[in-house]
Short mmCIF file of C-alpha atoms and ligand atoms in Angstrom, two decimals:
data_model
loop_
_atom_site.label_atom_id
_atom_site.label_comp_id
_atom_site.label_asym_id
_atom_site.label_seq_id
_atom_site.Cartn_x
_atom_site.Cartn_y
_atom_site.Cartn_z
CA MET W 22 107.70 70.84 74.70
CA LYS W 23 104.72 69.20 76.34
CA THR W 24 101.02 68.97 75.56
CA TYR W 25 98.34 68.72 78.24
CA HIS W 26 94.85 67.49 77.44
CA LEU W 27 92.48 69.17 79.90
CA LYS W 28 88.87 68.77 80.96
CA GLY W 29 88.49 72.56 80.66
CA LEU W 30 90.57 75.73 80.27
CA LEU W 31 89.28 79.11 81.40
CA GLN W 32 89.54 81.72 78.69
CA GLN W 33 88.50 85.34 78.89
CA LYS W 34 85.18 84.58 77.15
CA GLY W 35 84.47 81.44 79.17
CA TRP W 36 85.36 77.74 79.26
CA LEU W 37 87.10 75.96 76.45
CA LEU W 38 86.22 72.29 76.95
CA ASP W 39 88.56 69.40 76.11
CA PRO W 40 91.45 71.58 74.89
CA PHE W 41 95.01 70.54 74.10
CA VAL W 42 97.51 73.04 75.54
CA THR W 43 101.10 72.94 74.35
CA ILE W 44 103.96 74.63 76.22
CA ASN W 45 107.58 75.20 75.26
CA SER W 46 110.64 74.38 77.38
CA LYS W 47 110.25 77.64 79.35
CA GLY W 48 106.63 76.84 80.22
CA LYS W 49 105.02 79.37 77.91
CA ILE W 50 101.86 78.43 76.05
CA THR W 51 102.61 77.99 72.34
CA LYS W 52 99.34 76.47 71.15
CA ILE W 53 95.76 75.93 72.31
CA ALA W 54 93.86 73.48 70.12
CA THR W 55 90.63 71.50 70.20
CA SER W 56 92.34 68.29 69.11
CA GLY W 57 95.82 66.79 69.22
CA ILE W 58 98.01 64.22 70.91
CA SER W 59 98.72 64.76 74.59
CA ASP W 60 101.56 63.84 76.92
CA GLU W 61 99.29 64.05 79.98
CA TYR W 62 95.54 64.11 80.56
CA ILE W 63 94.30 66.20 83.51
CA ASN W 64 90.73 65.58 84.61
CA GLY W 65 90.36 69.10 85.92
CA TYR W 66 89.22 72.61 85.14
CA VAL W 67 92.21 74.92 84.74
CA ILE W 68 91.96 78.54 85.84
CA PRO W 69 94.70 81.21 85.93
CA GLY W 70 96.76 81.17 89.14
CA PHE W 71 95.66 83.69 91.77
CA GLN W 72 97.76 86.85 92.19
CA ASN W 73 98.72 87.76 95.77
CA ALA W 74 99.24 91.52 95.52
CA HIS W 75 100.33 92.17 99.13
CA SER W 76 102.49 90.03 101.42
CA HIS W 77 104.85 90.56 104.38
CA ALA W 78 106.63 87.19 104.49
CA PHE W 79 108.14 87.45 107.99
CA GLN W 80 104.70 87.84 109.54
CA TYR W 81 103.97 84.19 108.70
CA ALA W 82 106.11 83.40 111.78
CA MET W 83 103.37 84.90 114.01
CA SER W 84 100.30 83.78 112.11
CA GLY W 85 97.74 82.59 114.65
CA LEU W 86 100.00 83.39 117.61
CA ALA W 87 98.59 86.81 118.45
CA GLU W 88 95.17 85.60 119.55
CA ILE W 89 95.86 85.07 123.26
CA HIS W 90 94.39 88.38 124.36
CA ASN W 91 96.00 89.48 127.61
CA TYR W 92 96.25 93.23 127.36
CA GLN W 93 94.63 94.32 130.60
CA SER W 94 95.36 98.02 130.52
CA ARG W 95 94.40 98.67 126.91
CA LYS W 96 92.37 96.97 124.23
CA ASP W 97 94.01 94.52 121.87
CA ASP W 98 93.71 96.56 118.69
CA PHE W 99 95.86 97.05 115.59
CA TRP W 100 98.32 99.25 117.50
CA ALA W 101 98.84 96.63 120.22
CA TRP W 102 99.23 93.87 117.58
CA ARG W 103 101.83 96.04 115.87
CA TYR W 104 104.20 95.69 118.85
CA ALA W 105 103.89 91.90 118.70
CA MET W 106 104.76 92.15 114.99
CA TYR W 107 107.77 94.40 115.76
CA ARG W 108 109.10 91.82 118.22
CA VAL W 109 108.92 89.12 115.55
CA ALA W 110 110.62 91.45 113.05
CA LEU W 111 113.51 91.95 115.49
CA SER W 112 113.95 88.22 116.06
CA VAL W 113 114.40 86.75 112.59
CA ASN W 114 117.83 86.28 110.98
CA PRO W 115 118.40 85.96 107.20
CA GLU W 116 118.51 82.13 107.15
CA GLN W 117 115.34 81.94 109.23
CA LEU W 118 113.58 84.49 107.01
CA GLU W 119 114.44 82.41 103.94
CA SER W 120 113.07 79.18 105.36
CA ILE W 121 109.93 80.88 106.73
CA ALA W 122 109.30 82.58 103.38
CA THR W 123 109.91 79.34 101.46
CA MET W 124 107.31 77.51 103.56
CA LEU W 125 104.92 80.43 103.21
CA TYR W 126 105.27 80.52 99.42
CA VAL W 127 104.69 76.76 99.26
CA GLU W 128 101.47 77.25 101.21
CA MET W 129 100.45 80.09 98.88
CA LEU W 130 101.02 77.78 95.90
CA ARG W 131 99.04 75.00 97.57
CA ASN W 132 96.13 77.40 97.97
CA GLY W 133 96.31 78.52 94.34
CA TYR W 134 98.47 81.65 94.24
CA THR W 135 101.13 81.58 91.51
CA SER W 136 102.51 85.13 91.98
CA VAL W 137 103.27 87.20 95.07
CA ALA W 138 104.03 90.90 95.51
CA GLU W 139 106.32 91.07 98.54
CA PHE W 140 105.90 94.47 100.27
CA HIS W 141 109.32 94.29 101.84
CA TYR W 142 110.40 96.64 104.63
CA LEU W 143 112.55 94.38 106.85
CA HIS W 144 115.88 95.57 105.49
CA HIS W 145 118.61 95.70 108.15
CA ASP W 146 120.18 93.55 110.85
CA ASP W 147 118.80 93.36 114.38
CA LYS W 148 120.84 96.39 115.44
CA GLY W 149 119.40 98.40 112.57
CA LEU W 150 122.65 98.36 110.58
CA PRO W 151 122.63 97.67 106.85
CA TYR W 152 123.97 94.35 105.59
CA THR W 153 126.96 94.58 103.20
CA ASN W 154 124.52 93.73 100.45
CA MET W 155 121.75 96.16 101.39
CA SER W 156 119.29 93.76 99.79
CA GLU W 157 120.45 90.74 101.84
CA LEU W 158 116.94 90.08 103.15
CA GLY W 159 115.28 90.90 99.83
CA GLU W 160 117.62 88.41 98.22
CA ARG W 161 116.52 85.80 100.78
CA LEU W 162 112.92 86.36 99.69
CA ILE W 163 113.92 85.94 96.04
CA SER W 164 115.73 82.74 96.97
CA ALA W 165 112.66 81.50 98.88
CA ALA W 166 110.44 82.21 95.86
CA LYS W 167 112.89 80.35 93.62
CA ILE W 168 112.98 77.27 95.88
CA ALA W 169 109.19 77.25 96.20
CA GLY W 170 108.70 78.02 92.49
CA ILE W 171 106.39 81.05 92.75
CA HIS W 172 106.65 84.21 90.66
CA ILE W 173 107.64 87.16 92.86
CA THR W 174 107.60 90.92 92.57
CA LEU W 175 109.93 92.29 95.25
CA ILE W 176 108.79 95.70 96.43
CA PRO W 177 111.48 97.29 98.63
CA ILE W 178 109.77 99.84 100.81
CA PHE W 179 110.89 103.24 102.08
CA TYR W 180 110.26 103.56 105.82
CA GLN W 181 111.48 106.57 107.76
CA LYS W 182 109.10 107.80 110.50
CA GLY W 183 107.33 106.50 113.60
CA GLY W 184 104.18 108.46 112.76
CA PHE W 185 103.19 111.80 111.18
CA GLY W 186 106.05 114.16 112.10
CA GLN W 187 107.32 111.64 114.65
CA PRO W 188 110.81 110.10 114.82
CA ALA W 189 110.98 106.34 114.33
CA GLU W 190 110.93 104.09 117.39
CA ALA W 191 113.79 101.73 118.33
CA TYR W 192 111.45 98.82 117.54
CA GLN W 193 111.36 99.96 113.89
CA ARG W 194 115.15 100.06 113.41
CA ARG W 195 115.33 97.20 110.91
CA PHE W 196 112.95 99.00 108.55
CA LEU W 197 114.51 102.45 108.24
CA SER W 198 116.26 104.25 105.40
CA LYS W 199 118.40 107.26 106.39
CA ASP W 200 117.15 109.29 103.47
CA VAL W 201 115.97 108.88 99.89
CA ASP W 202 119.49 108.37 98.50
CA ASP W 203 120.00 105.56 101.01
CA TYR W 204 116.69 104.04 99.84
CA PHE W 205 117.68 104.30 96.19
CA ARG W 206 120.91 102.41 96.99
CA LEU W 207 118.78 99.69 98.59
CA LEU W 208 116.60 99.67 95.47
CA GLU W 209 119.68 99.29 93.25
CA ASP W 210 120.89 96.30 95.29
CA SER W 211 117.38 94.86 95.15
CA ILE W 212 117.38 95.13 91.34
CA LYS W 213 120.67 93.16 91.36
CA SER W 214 119.04 90.56 93.66
CA ILE W 215 116.18 89.81 91.29
CA ARG W 216 118.67 88.80 88.59
CA HIS W 217 119.20 85.56 90.52
CA TYR W 218 115.71 84.35 89.53
CA GLU W 219 114.11 84.61 86.12
CA ASN W 220 110.59 84.75 87.60
CA ALA W 221 111.34 87.80 89.75
CA GLN W 222 110.69 91.44 89.07
CA ILE W 223 110.80 94.69 91.00
CA GLY W 224 108.40 97.35 92.26
CA PHE W 225 108.89 100.13 94.78
CA GLY W 226 106.98 102.24 97.27
CA ILE W 227 106.65 103.80 100.68
CA HIS W 228 105.18 102.16 103.77
CA SER W 229 102.43 104.73 104.35
CA LEU W 230 101.89 108.47 104.67
CA ARG W 231 102.63 108.13 108.39
CA ALA W 232 106.03 106.51 107.74
CA ALA W 233 107.53 109.01 105.26
CA ASP W 234 107.86 112.79 105.09
CA GLN W 235 106.22 114.42 102.11
CA VAL W 236 109.43 115.67 100.44
CA SER W 237 110.96 112.18 100.49
CA MET W 238 107.73 110.57 99.37
CA LYS W 239 107.29 112.88 96.39
CA ARG W 240 110.91 112.39 95.32
CA ILE W 241 110.53 108.60 95.45
CA PHE W 242 107.33 108.70 93.40
CA LYS W 243 109.02 111.00 90.85
CA GLU W 244 112.47 109.44 90.60
CA GLY W 245 111.70 105.74 91.15
CA PRO W 246 111.87 103.41 88.11
CA ALA W 247 109.40 104.89 85.63
CA ASP W 248 107.86 101.66 84.39
CA ARG W 249 107.35 99.86 87.70
CA PRO W 250 104.31 99.67 90.01
CA ILE W 251 104.19 101.81 93.16
CA HIS W 252 102.71 100.32 96.35
CA LEU W 253 101.73 101.93 99.66
CA HIS W 254 99.43 101.29 102.62
CA LEU W 255 96.64 103.85 102.83
CA ALA W 256 94.02 104.70 105.46
CA GLU W 257 93.90 101.29 107.13
CA GLN W 258 93.06 102.57 110.59
CA LEU W 259 90.84 105.40 111.90
CA LYS W 260 93.66 106.70 114.12
CA GLU W 261 95.86 107.04 111.05
CA VAL W 262 93.20 109.17 109.36
CA GLU W 263 92.85 111.36 112.47
CA ASP W 264 96.64 111.76 112.76
CA CYS W 265 96.83 112.71 109.07
CA ILE W 266 94.13 115.37 109.51
CA ASN W 267 96.00 116.76 112.53
CA TYR W 268 99.28 116.89 110.60
CA HIS W 269 98.34 117.67 106.97
CA GLY W 270 94.91 119.18 107.60
CA GLU W 271 93.48 116.58 105.22
CA ARG W 272 92.53 112.92 105.16
CA PRO W 273 95.19 110.56 103.67
CA ALA W 274 93.56 109.82 100.30
CA GLN W 275 92.32 113.40 100.04
CA TRP W 276 95.88 114.65 100.60
CA LEU W 277 97.34 112.37 97.90
CA LEU W 278 94.58 113.40 95.48
CA ASN W 279 94.93 117.11 96.18
CA GLN W 280 98.70 116.84 95.67
CA GLY W 281 97.98 115.30 92.24
CA LEU W 282 100.09 112.25 93.07
CA LEU W 283 97.84 109.33 92.16
CA ASN W 284 97.66 107.61 88.79
CA GLU W 285 97.34 104.13 87.26
CA ARG W 286 100.78 103.05 88.53
CA PHE W 287 99.63 103.16 92.17
CA HIS W 288 98.43 100.17 94.20
CA LEU W 289 96.90 101.40 97.45
CA ILE W 290 96.74 98.77 100.15
CA HIS W 291 93.56 98.67 102.31
CA CYS W 292 91.90 102.10 101.74
CA THR W 293 89.54 101.04 104.52
CA HIS W 294 88.60 104.54 105.58
CA LEU W 295 87.73 106.62 102.51
CA ASN W 296 84.84 109.07 102.40
CA SER W 297 82.65 109.24 99.30
CA LYS W 298 84.72 112.03 97.73
CA GLU W 299 87.90 110.01 98.22
CA VAL W 300 86.28 106.86 96.80
CA LYS W 301 85.37 108.86 93.68
CA GLY W 302 88.81 110.48 93.47
CA VAL W 303 90.76 107.23 93.85
CA ALA W 304 88.58 105.44 91.27
CA GLU W 305 88.94 108.31 88.79
CA SER W 306 92.72 108.49 89.32
CA GLN W 307 92.88 104.86 88.07
CA ALA W 308 95.00 103.95 91.09
CA ARG W 309 94.07 100.42 92.12
CA VAL W 310 93.16 99.19 95.59
CA VAL W 311 94.59 96.02 97.13
CA LEU W 312 92.18 94.50 99.64
CA CYS W 313 93.35 92.04 102.31
CA PRO W 314 89.99 91.01 103.79
CA ALA W 315 91.16 88.38 106.30
CA THR W 316 93.88 90.63 107.72
CA GLU W 317 91.57 93.64 107.72
CA GLY W 318 89.06 91.57 109.68
CA ASN W 319 91.68 90.09 111.98
CA LEU W 320 93.09 93.51 112.86
CA GLY W 321 89.68 95.13 113.23
CA ASP W 322 90.36 97.66 110.47
CA GLY W 323 86.88 98.06 109.01
CA LEU W 324 85.15 97.57 105.67
CA PHE W 325 86.10 99.17 102.36
CA GLU W 326 83.42 101.01 100.31
CA LEU W 327 83.53 98.33 97.64
CA ARG W 328 80.20 98.88 95.94
CA SER W 329 80.52 102.62 95.35
CA PHE W 330 84.18 102.20 94.32
CA GLN W 331 83.24 99.58 91.71
CA ASN W 332 80.29 101.69 90.51
CA ARG W 333 82.77 104.45 89.70
CA GLY W 334 84.98 102.07 87.71
CA GLY W 335 87.35 101.33 90.60
CA LYS W 336 89.59 98.29 90.21
CA TRP W 337 90.89 96.02 92.98
CA SER W 338 93.00 92.96 93.73
CA ILE W 339 93.62 90.88 96.87
CA GLY W 340 96.56 90.17 99.17
CA THR W 341 97.43 87.99 102.16
CA ASP W 342 99.18 90.82 104.09
CA SER W 343 99.75 89.40 107.63
CA GLN W 344 99.39 85.80 106.31
CA ILE W 345 96.52 85.04 108.70
CA ASN W 346 94.78 83.44 105.70
CA LEU W 347 96.44 82.01 102.60
CA ASN W 348 93.34 80.87 100.76
CA PRO W 349 92.25 83.26 97.95
CA ILE W 350 88.71 81.94 97.74
CA GLU W 351 88.27 82.54 101.47
CA GLU W 352 89.60 86.09 100.99
CA LEU W 353 86.94 86.65 98.33
CA ARG W 354 84.21 85.23 100.52
CA ILE W 355 85.23 87.31 103.55
CA LEU W 356 85.24 90.42 101.37
CA ASP W 357 81.88 89.66 99.78
CA TYR W 358 80.13 88.64 103.01
CA GLY W 359 81.40 91.72 104.87
CA GLN W 360 79.81 93.85 102.15
CA ARG W 361 76.58 91.81 102.11
CA THR W 362 76.28 92.15 105.87
CA LYS W 363 76.80 95.88 105.67
CA THR W 364 74.50 96.60 102.71
CA HIS W 365 71.87 93.83 103.09
CA ASP W 366 72.36 93.17 99.38
CA ARG W 367 73.74 89.91 97.97
CA ALA W 368 75.06 91.24 94.65
CA GLN W 369 78.44 92.76 95.43
CA PHE W 370 80.75 91.13 92.87
CA THR W 371 78.85 92.13 89.76
CA SER W 372 78.36 95.09 87.50
CA GLU W 373 74.92 96.68 87.68
CA HIS W 374 73.77 93.98 90.14
CA GLN W 375 73.77 91.22 87.55
CA GLY W 376 76.05 88.51 86.23
CA ASP W 377 78.29 85.74 87.52
CA ALA W 378 79.85 86.81 90.83
CA GLY W 379 82.43 84.02 90.70
CA LYS W 380 83.68 85.02 87.25
CA PHE W 381 83.62 88.70 88.21
CA ALA W 382 85.77 88.09 91.32
CA ILE W 383 88.33 85.97 89.48
CA ASP W 384 88.45 88.44 86.58
CA MET W 385 88.90 91.47 88.85
CA THR W 386 91.56 89.97 91.11
CA TRP W 387 93.56 88.36 88.31
CA HIS W 388 93.74 91.34 85.96
CA ASN W 389 94.51 93.88 88.65
CA GLY W 390 96.76 91.52 90.57
CA ARG W 391 98.83 91.06 87.41
CA ILE W 392 99.16 94.82 87.05
CA ALA W 393 100.19 95.07 90.74
CA MET W 394 102.99 92.59 89.90
CA GLY W 395 104.22 94.89 87.14
CA GLU W 396 102.80 92.83 84.28
CA LYS W 397 101.03 94.34 81.34
CA LYS W 398 97.34 93.72 80.80
CA SER W 399 96.49 90.46 79.07
CA ASN W 400 93.78 87.81 78.94
CA PHE W 401 93.53 84.52 80.83
CA LEU W 402 95.90 81.76 79.74
CA THR W 403 96.66 82.82 76.18
CA VAL W 404 99.44 81.90 73.76
CA GLY W 405 102.67 83.60 74.86
CA ASP W 406 101.78 83.49 78.60
CA PHE W 407 103.35 81.20 81.14
CA LEU W 408 101.05 78.30 81.98
CA ASP W 409 100.56 79.44 85.61
CA ALA W 410 97.39 77.79 86.73
CA VAL W 411 95.30 76.16 89.41
CA ILE W 412 93.48 72.95 88.63
CA LEU W 413 90.05 72.33 90.04
CA ASN W 414 89.29 68.61 90.41
CA ALA W 415 86.44 67.70 88.05
CA ASN W 416 85.43 64.80 90.32
CA THR W 417 84.48 66.72 93.47
CA PRO W 418 80.74 66.29 94.16
CA LEU W 419 79.63 69.82 93.31
CA ILE W 420 81.97 70.34 90.36
CA SER W 421 81.04 66.98 88.86
CA VAL W 422 77.42 68.16 88.54
CA SER W 423 78.19 71.78 87.60
CA LYS W 424 77.43 73.19 84.21
CA PRO W 425 80.42 75.13 82.82
CA GLU W 426 78.70 78.46 83.49
CA THR W 427 78.39 77.74 87.23
CA ILE W 428 81.87 76.28 87.88
CA LEU W 429 83.52 79.54 88.96
CA ALA W 430 80.72 80.53 91.32
CA THR W 431 80.77 77.00 92.77
CA LEU W 432 84.51 77.37 93.36
CA VAL W 433 84.33 80.87 94.89
CA TYR W 434 81.30 80.24 97.12
CA SER W 435 81.53 76.51 97.92
CA GLY W 436 85.11 75.53 97.11
CA GLN W 437 87.82 74.32 99.47
CA THR W 438 91.57 74.01 98.98
CA SER W 439 91.02 70.24 99.02
CA ASP W 440 89.06 70.61 95.75
CA LEU W 441 92.29 71.60 94.00
CA MET W 442 94.27 68.90 92.18
CA GLY W 443 97.37 71.06 92.13
CA THR W 444 99.17 74.10 90.82
CA LEU W 445 101.22 74.56 87.67
CA VAL W 446 103.93 77.23 87.43
CA ASN W 447 105.65 77.71 84.08
CA GLY W 448 103.76 74.63 82.95
CA GLN W 449 105.20 72.32 85.62
CA TRP W 450 103.43 70.78 88.60
CA VAL W 451 104.77 72.47 91.75
CA ILE W 452 101.89 71.23 93.91
CA LYS W 453 100.16 67.92 93.26
CA ASN W 454 97.58 66.32 95.57
CA GLN W 455 98.20 69.04 98.21
CA LYS W 456 101.96 68.46 98.34
CA HIS W 457 104.87 70.49 97.04
CA ILE W 458 107.50 68.68 94.98
CA ASN W 459 110.03 69.40 97.79
CA GLN W 460 107.56 69.50 100.68
CA ASP W 461 109.47 67.43 103.23
CA ALA W 462 112.83 69.25 102.98
CA ILE W 463 111.15 72.68 103.01
CA GLN W 464 109.01 71.82 106.02
CA THR W 465 111.93 70.34 107.95
CA SER W 466 113.90 73.56 107.42
CA PHE W 467 110.88 75.66 108.44
CA ILE W 468 110.33 73.69 111.66
CA LYS W 469 114.01 74.04 112.55
CA SER W 470 114.00 77.81 111.96
CA MET W 471 110.79 78.34 113.93
CA GLY W 472 112.32 76.38 116.79
CA GLN W 473 115.34 78.69 116.83
CA ILE W 474 113.47 81.99 116.92
CA LYS W 475 113.45 83.67 120.33
CA ILE W 476 110.89 86.45 120.20
CA ARG W 477 112.35 89.63 121.72
ZN1 LIG O 16 100.56 95.33 104.74
#
């Protein structure tokens, strides 16, 4: 048992100032009081940890390395980048994946994420053969999350095709399941893998409409674990929409809607290219959208129809996807400013064009990010929850002069990672003063692994 005395604690209704927060030995909040005796005083404002609803850990190994543009015969677009990503995927062994993912998760924690949904499709060895434990690489990600101390939802992904009606390419051999039964065996091994870490849970899904045939896809949606979230990439690129129209005679979201497949269990990654009918249909289906603004910008995807989606009750969360940016407040700013630039209107993160945009963004991404992890709905930092939190330093110049009602907007629009005092997971400091509790050993292992990787 431990009691923290805090400068402020964010609750669903707003700031609770000077609270005493008691946790039990597992790190769950047992009491929130306005007076008491503390074990530790923290001169900071405590907000719920950010939820990273979409990550491909191995891609951290190429973050920032695909910006030397030397494609002379074709433009350097998403499809060209994809081959660079495939080469990295073919080059990483299990030990290297674990140390890369551990470093990545430490960096996520340092930037304020306390949970990650790992959209995991790198399943097999470099020849495309399954490991004895089909979830060998999934288990490495669980192990990485455990060493770093982040909550993880492992989402083993079904990947089968090279495009609509197209066989898979040799480059994709580490991703592929032979059929749905083969995928369900992988899922079973993955469920065994998460038992090694009490802060791990499972989801499932398919890579995208282009990577799975419709019979397999429908069977997975129907027969996958009934109470778990379903994730898939949707309509990220214009070419993907055109290919879907050529193959199915319909746009991707339109096809899913007309097949009656979408509901509140679905988390659709990107949804960049939806027409107004699809925006309405996805919002009404209660499927949620996971936006990855830095990656979507980096890969030249396009801009999501955020405003009309929100106006129809649509819900969204954020993810780091390619790992080009690990800072959640930058993700929110990139998303908001893309929309402002497009619409010439500053009020994007509000209902009915009014209210606190900072609170709205944190509310939206936390609640829907939690659901993407497979958690039930709840409120910020309440009794019974793990104390998973980010602490904003009360002494930074702008925060020190902020009134409580402007703190969140100051963080979202003017904040930097350096404004964070640290991150608590299960009530324990995992990051303090920008450093992980095992920073040096984790970074040494990461540097060694990166030095060993020979990109194929
Ligand atoms: Zn992705």
